[in-house]
mmCIF file of C-alpha atoms in Angstrom:
data_model
loop_
_atom_site.group_PDB
_atom_site.id
_atom_site.type_symbol
_atom_site.label_atom_id
_atom_site.label_comp_id
_atom_site.label_asym_id
_atom_site.label_seq_id
_atom_site.Cartn_x
_atom_site.Cartn_y
_atom_site.Cartn_z
ATOM 1 C CA UNK N 1 102.045 87.061 90.985
ATOM 2 C CA UNK N 2 104.051 89.624 92.843
ATOM 3 C CA UNK N 3 105.884 91.902 90.881
ATOM 4 C CA UNK N 4 109.110 91.346 91.806
ATOM 5 C CA UNK N 5 109.986 88.462 93.088
ATOM 6 C CA UNK N 6 113.587 87.217 94.471
ATOM 7 C CA UNK N 7 115.448 84.001 95.337
ATOM 8 C CA UNK N 8 114.250 83.898 98.862
ATOM 9 C CA UNK N 9 117.654 83.258 100.070
ATOM 10 C CA UNK N 10 119.446 83.011 103.072
ATOM 11 C CA UNK N 11 122.537 82.265 101.106
ATOM 12 C CA UNK N 12 125.601 81.202 103.443
ATOM 13 C CA UNK N 13 129.002 81.608 101.690
ATOM 14 C CA UNK N 14 132.584 81.449 102.442
ATOM 15 C CA UNK N 15 134.688 84.473 101.979
ATOM 16 C CA UNK N 16 136.042 84.443 98.360
ATOM 17 C CA UNK N 17 133.016 82.916 97.400
ATOM 18 C CA UNK N 18 130.841 83.796 93.937
ATOM 19 C CA UNK N 19 127.166 84.089 94.471
ATOM 20 C CA UNK N 20 124.354 85.360 91.991
ATOM 21 C CA UNK N 21 120.650 86.564 93.364
ATOM 22 C CA UNK N 22 118.087 86.378 90.752
ATOM 23 C CA UNK N 23 115.035 89.024 90.792
ATOM 24 C CA UNK N 24 111.997 88.404 88.144
ATOM 25 C CA UNK N 25 109.550 91.169 87.316
ATOM 26 C CA UNK N 26 105.554 90.723 85.813
ATOM 27 C CA UNK N 27 105.590 94.065 84.073
ATOM 28 C CA UNK N 28 107.233 93.798 81.027
ATOM 29 C CA UNK N 29 106.404 97.533 80.531
ATOM 30 C CA UNK N 30 108.705 98.451 83.646
ATOM 31 C CA UNK N 31 111.534 100.749 82.969
ATOM 32 C CA UNK N 32 114.070 101.074 85.069
ATOM 33 C CA UNK N 33 116.095 98.323 87.306
ATOM 34 C CA UNK N 34 118.845 98.677 90.521
ATOM 35 C CA UNK N 35 119.665 96.472 93.191
ATOM 36 C CA UNK N 36 119.684 98.094 96.694
ATOM 37 C CA UNK N 37 121.581 96.615 99.018
ATOM 38 C CA UNK N 38 120.012 96.995 103.155
ATOM 39 C CA UNK N 39 121.822 96.469 106.349
ATOM 40 C CA UNK N 40 120.079 95.755 109.537
ATOM 41 C CA UNK N 41 118.469 98.027 110.563
ATOM 42 C CA UNK N 42 119.884 100.627 107.983
ATOM 43 C CA UNK N 43 118.038 102.158 104.958
ATOM 44 C CA UNK N 44 118.262 100.726 101.994
ATOM 45 C CA UNK N 45 121.024 101.758 99.724
ATOM 46 C CA UNK N 46 121.594 102.319 95.887
ATOM 47 C CA UNK N 47 124.177 99.587 94.801
ATOM 48 C CA UNK N 48 123.748 100.021 91.294
ATOM 49 C CA UNK N 49 121.356 100.395 88.065
ATOM 50 C CA UNK N 50 120.765 97.313 86.033
ATOM 51 C CA UNK N 51 121.138 98.457 82.157
ATOM 52 C CA UNK N 52 120.015 96.642 78.695
ATOM 53 C CA UNK N 53 123.617 95.572 78.390
ATOM 54 C CA UNK N 54 124.407 94.193 81.830
ATOM 55 C CA UNK N 55 127.332 96.235 84.161
ATOM 56 C CA UNK N 56 129.782 95.981 85.960
ATOM 57 C CA UNK N 57 131.423 97.901 89.219
ATOM 58 C CA UNK N 58 133.856 96.106 90.700
ATOM 59 C CA UNK N 59 132.854 92.549 92.122
ATOM 60 C CA UNK N 60 129.925 93.812 91.245
ATOM 61 C CA UNK N 61 128.259 92.007 87.923
ATOM 62 C CA UNK N 62 124.278 93.144 86.990
ATOM 63 C CA UNK N 63 122.397 91.371 84.408
ATOM 64 C CA UNK N 64 119.046 92.151 82.584
ATOM 65 C CA UNK N 65 116.569 89.996 79.937
ATOM 66 C CA UNK N 66 113.814 91.919 79.351
ATOM 67 C CA UNK N 67 112.690 89.112 76.904
ATOM 68 C CA UNK N 68 112.934 86.974 80.370
ATOM 69 C CA UNK N 69 112.132 89.716 82.548
ATOM 70 C CA UNK N 70 114.956 88.561 84.318
ATOM 71 C CA UNK N 71 117.669 90.527 86.491
ATOM 72 C CA UNK N 72 120.499 88.746 87.809
ATOM 73 C CA UNK N 73 123.259 89.977 90.333
ATOM 74 C CA UNK N 74 126.641 88.487 90.383
ATOM 75 C CA UNK N 75 128.801 88.967 93.616
ATOM 76 C CA UNK N 76 132.744 87.764 93.258
ATOM 77 C CA UNK N 77 135.281 87.631 95.680
ATOM 78 C CA UNK N 78 132.663 88.113 98.834
ATOM 79 C CA UNK N 79 134.316 90.201 101.140
ATOM 80 C CA UNK N 80 132.390 89.603 105.106
ATOM 81 C CA UNK N 81 131.571 93.584 104.489
ATOM 82 C CA UNK N 82 129.176 91.970 101.352
ATOM 83 C CA UNK N 83 126.946 90.514 104.279
ATOM 84 C CA UNK N 84 123.421 92.615 104.018
ATOM 85 C CA UNK N 85 119.824 92.090 102.221
ATOM 86 C CA UNK N 86 119.822 92.726 98.637
ATOM 87 C CA UNK N 87 116.711 94.200 97.016
ATOM 88 C CA UNK N 88 116.251 94.024 93.317
ATOM 89 C CA UNK N 89 113.717 97.211 92.614
ATOM 90 C CA UNK N 90 111.742 97.477 89.483
ATOM 91 C CA UNK N 91 110.688 100.695 88.329
ATOM 92 C CA UNK N 92 106.541 100.536 87.026
ATOM 93 C CA UNK N 93 104.955 103.770 86.169
ATOM 94 C CA UNK N 94 107.288 105.897 87.533
ATOM 95 C CA UNK N 95 107.833 104.154 90.579
ATOM 96 C CA UNK N 96 109.941 102.181 92.358
ATOM 97 C CA UNK N 97 108.373 98.252 93.436
ATOM 98 C CA UNK N 98 110.686 96.147 95.792
ATOM 99 C CA UNK N 99 110.904 92.426 96.104
ATOM 100 C CA UNK N 100 111.309 91.009 99.285
ATOM 101 C CA UNK N 101 114.569 90.638 99.710
ATOM 102 C CA UNK N 102 117.483 88.160 99.763
ATOM 103 C CA UNK N 103 119.777 88.080 102.733
ATOM 104 C CA UNK N 104 123.525 87.221 102.222
ATOM 105 C CA UNK N 105 125.807 85.981 105.115
ATOM 106 C CA UNK N 106 129.529 85.754 104.351
ATOM 107 C CA UNK N 107 131.666 83.906 106.661
ATOM 108 C CA UNK N 108 134.681 83.681 107.738
ATOM 109 C CA UNK S 1 124.160 118.355 100.270
ATOM 110 C CA UNK S 2 123.114 115.058 99.126
ATOM 111 C CA UNK S 3 121.527 113.467 101.725
ATOM 112 C CA UNK S 4 117.825 113.109 102.425
ATOM 113 C CA UNK S 5 117.581 113.806 106.721
ATOM 114 C CA UNK S 6 114.447 112.125 108.671
ATOM 115 C CA UNK S 7 113.467 112.803 111.801
ATOM 116 C CA UNK S 8 112.573 111.727 114.974
ATOM 117 C CA UNK S 9 115.317 108.875 114.544
ATOM 118 C CA UNK S 10 112.733 107.005 117.000
ATOM 119 C CA UNK S 11 109.270 107.697 117.724
ATOM 120 C CA UNK S 12 107.724 105.955 120.800
ATOM 121 C CA UNK S 13 103.395 106.951 120.712
ATOM 122 C CA UNK S 14 100.394 105.852 122.104
ATOM 123 C CA UNK S 15 97.102 105.203 119.809
ATOM 124 C CA UNK S 16 95.400 108.567 121.527
ATOM 125 C CA UNK S 17 98.254 110.751 120.095
ATOM 126 C CA UNK S 18 99.229 112.862 117.444
ATOM 127 C CA UNK S 19 102.616 113.217 116.139
ATOM 128 C CA UNK S 20 104.538 113.937 112.420
ATOM 129 C CA UNK S 21 107.558 112.714 110.670
ATOM 130 C CA UNK S 22 109.560 114.971 109.342
ATOM 131 C CA UNK S 23 111.761 114.256 106.113
ATOM 132 C CA UNK S 24 114.110 117.062 104.685
ATOM 133 C CA UNK S 25 116.401 117.334 101.553
ATOM 134 C CA UNK S 26 118.361 119.959 99.434
ATOM 135 C CA UNK S 27 118.854 118.275 96.560
ATOM 136 C CA UNK S 28 116.574 120.091 94.200
ATOM 137 C CA UNK S 29 115.185 116.930 93.592
ATOM 138 C CA UNK S 30 111.164 117.246 93.032
ATOM 139 C CA UNK S 31 109.570 114.022 93.983
ATOM 140 C CA UNK S 32 109.277 112.646 97.675
ATOM 141 C CA UNK S 33 107.893 109.617 99.193
ATOM 142 C CA UNK S 34 106.803 107.819 102.272
ATOM 143 C CA UNK S 35 107.906 104.207 102.417
ATOM 144 C CA UNK S 36 106.932 102.149 105.655
ATOM 145 C CA UNK S 37 108.689 98.880 106.242
ATOM 146 C CA UNK S 38 108.172 96.037 108.485
ATOM 147 C CA UNK S 39 110.927 93.577 109.672
ATOM 148 C CA UNK S 40 112.448 91.526 107.726
ATOM 149 C CA UNK S 41 110.269 92.662 105.099
ATOM 150 C CA UNK S 42 110.657 94.964 102.075
ATOM 151 C CA UNK S 43 109.504 98.726 101.686
ATOM 152 C CA UNK S 44 106.199 99.186 101.162
ATOM 153 C CA UNK S 45 104.753 102.452 98.818
ATOM 154 C CA UNK S 46 102.624 104.381 100.773
ATOM 155 C CA UNK S 47 102.459 107.925 99.192
ATOM 156 C CA UNK S 48 103.825 109.757 96.275
ATOM 157 C CA UNK S 49 104.598 113.796 95.576
ATOM 158 C CA UNK S 50 105.561 115.018 92.576
ATOM 159 C CA UNK S 51 106.291 118.379 92.167
ATOM 160 C CA UNK S 52 104.698 119.590 95.588
ATOM 161 C CA UNK S 53 101.924 117.767 94.684
ATOM 162 C CA UNK S 54 100.084 114.713 96.210
ATOM 163 C CA UNK S 55 100.038 111.801 93.065
ATOM 164 C CA UNK S 56 100.020 108.088 94.735
ATOM 165 C CA UNK S 57 97.977 106.952 97.654
ATOM 166 C CA UNK S 58 98.354 103.204 98.152
ATOM 167 C CA UNK S 59 95.197 102.978 100.048
ATOM 168 C CA UNK S 60 97.286 103.866 103.232
ATOM 169 C CA UNK S 61 94.521 104.718 106.254
ATOM 170 C CA UNK S 62 93.342 108.028 107.279
ATOM 171 C CA UNK S 63 95.315 107.989 110.577
ATOM 172 C CA UNK S 64 98.494 108.780 108.353
ATOM 173 C CA UNK S 65 97.823 111.936 106.251
ATOM 174 C CA UNK S 66 101.039 113.410 104.503
ATOM 175 C CA UNK S 67 101.448 116.872 103.452
ATOM 176 C CA UNK S 68 104.575 118.719 101.598
ATOM 177 C CA UNK S 69 104.964 122.313 102.591
ATOM 178 C CA UNK S 70 107.467 122.886 99.277
ATOM 179 C CA UNK S 71 109.570 121.152 97.437
ATOM 180 C CA UNK S 72 112.146 120.129 100.427
ATOM 181 C CA UNK S 73 109.665 119.243 102.795
ATOM 182 C CA UNK S 74 107.435 116.397 103.704
ATOM 183 C CA UNK S 75 106.044 115.597 106.698
ATOM 184 C CA UNK S 76 103.917 112.484 108.069
ATOM 185 C CA UNK S 77 100.989 113.840 110.301
ATOM 186 C CA UNK S 78 99.727 110.583 112.483
ATOM 187 C CA UNK S 79 96.776 110.405 114.685
ATOM 188 C CA UNK S 80 95.420 107.708 116.134
ATOM 189 C CA UNK S 81 97.575 104.969 115.155
ATOM 190 C CA UNK S 82 97.309 100.801 115.532
ATOM 191 C CA UNK S 83 100.293 99.102 116.627
ATOM 192 C CA UNK S 84 100.166 96.985 114.073
ATOM 193 C CA UNK S 85 101.537 100.945 112.584
ATOM 194 C CA UNK S 86 104.692 100.480 114.462
ATOM 195 C CA UNK S 87 107.048 100.081 111.600
ATOM 196 C CA UNK S 88 110.589 101.852 110.087
ATOM 197 C CA UNK S 89 108.714 104.756 107.955
ATOM 198 C CA UNK S 90 111.524 105.663 104.909
ATOM 199 C CA UNK S 91 111.716 109.172 103.213
ATOM 200 C CA UNK S 92 113.108 108.658 100.066
ATOM 201 C CA UNK S 93 113.639 111.636 97.124
ATOM 202 C CA UNK S 94 114.501 111.549 93.659
ATOM 203 C CA UNK S 95 115.050 113.834 90.799
ATOM 204 C CA UNK S 96 111.268 113.465 89.022
ATOM 205 C CA UNK S 97 109.024 110.281 89.714
ATOM 206 C CA UNK S 98 111.247 106.797 87.734
ATOM 207 C CA UNK S 99 114.447 109.057 87.947
ATOM 208 C CA UNK S 100 116.689 106.235 85.818
ATOM 209 C CA UNK S 101 119.617 106.872 89.190
ATOM 210 C CA UNK S 102 116.992 105.830 91.815
ATOM 211 C CA UNK S 103 115.946 106.776 95.310
ATOM 212 C CA UNK S 104 117.977 108.450 97.800
ATOM 213 C CA UNK S 105 116.638 107.487 101.032
ATOM 214 C CA UNK S 106 116.348 108.994 104.006
ATOM 215 C CA UNK S 107 117.947 106.357 107.418
ATOM 216 C CA UNK S 108 114.097 106.292 108.363
ATOM 217 C CA UNK S 109 111.601 106.577 111.801
ATOM 218 C CA UNK S 110 111.482 104.206 114.265
ATOM 219 C CA UNK S 111 108.145 103.722 115.310
ATOM 220 C CA UNK S 112 107.006 102.025 118.086
ATOM 221 C CA UNK S 113 102.567 102.360 118.957
ATOM 222 C CA UNK S 114 102.267 101.164 122.447
#
């Protein structure tokens, strides 16, 4: 089983849609959780950390369920500029492990 | 300065060449990382330096040799690479290993081995 698993995608949605990504992780001792965004041929950039209480940043909401070892990212009112690959990242043993990423394309 | 700077941005090298990738950060971060990313795949951890000491080597072939001359610099020396080593090589840093704030990545070096 992979350490971090994500919906494979791709997700193709119209502008204004709400889209949700899911991620599961295998190590119950994992300590920190993140969503990164990666544009084509660019480096990953931190989108948001994920906290146990859930957290929101504008149109983006992240949730963590430690019991189920599950992380989610919700994007509301999708914009064309949200098109990217979204990487679920989990800290295991003080090092970061990446999910395979979910490709999102937002269309006009 | 909140950047991680990598040079060169692009590199084409033959299988008999020796080259080095460079990474620099001036954020006072004490952990630095090398990742390898193939097309349509996630980044894969290669090496971790914590307080200028190599703390993790993820079973990377010896044709890749990391070096951390000081707390701001991280090099990756390349020798006798294979075409399958062609990839995007990403450097990252964090305040300490596994900090809650995540990593800052450089823009990467796109390496092609011919």
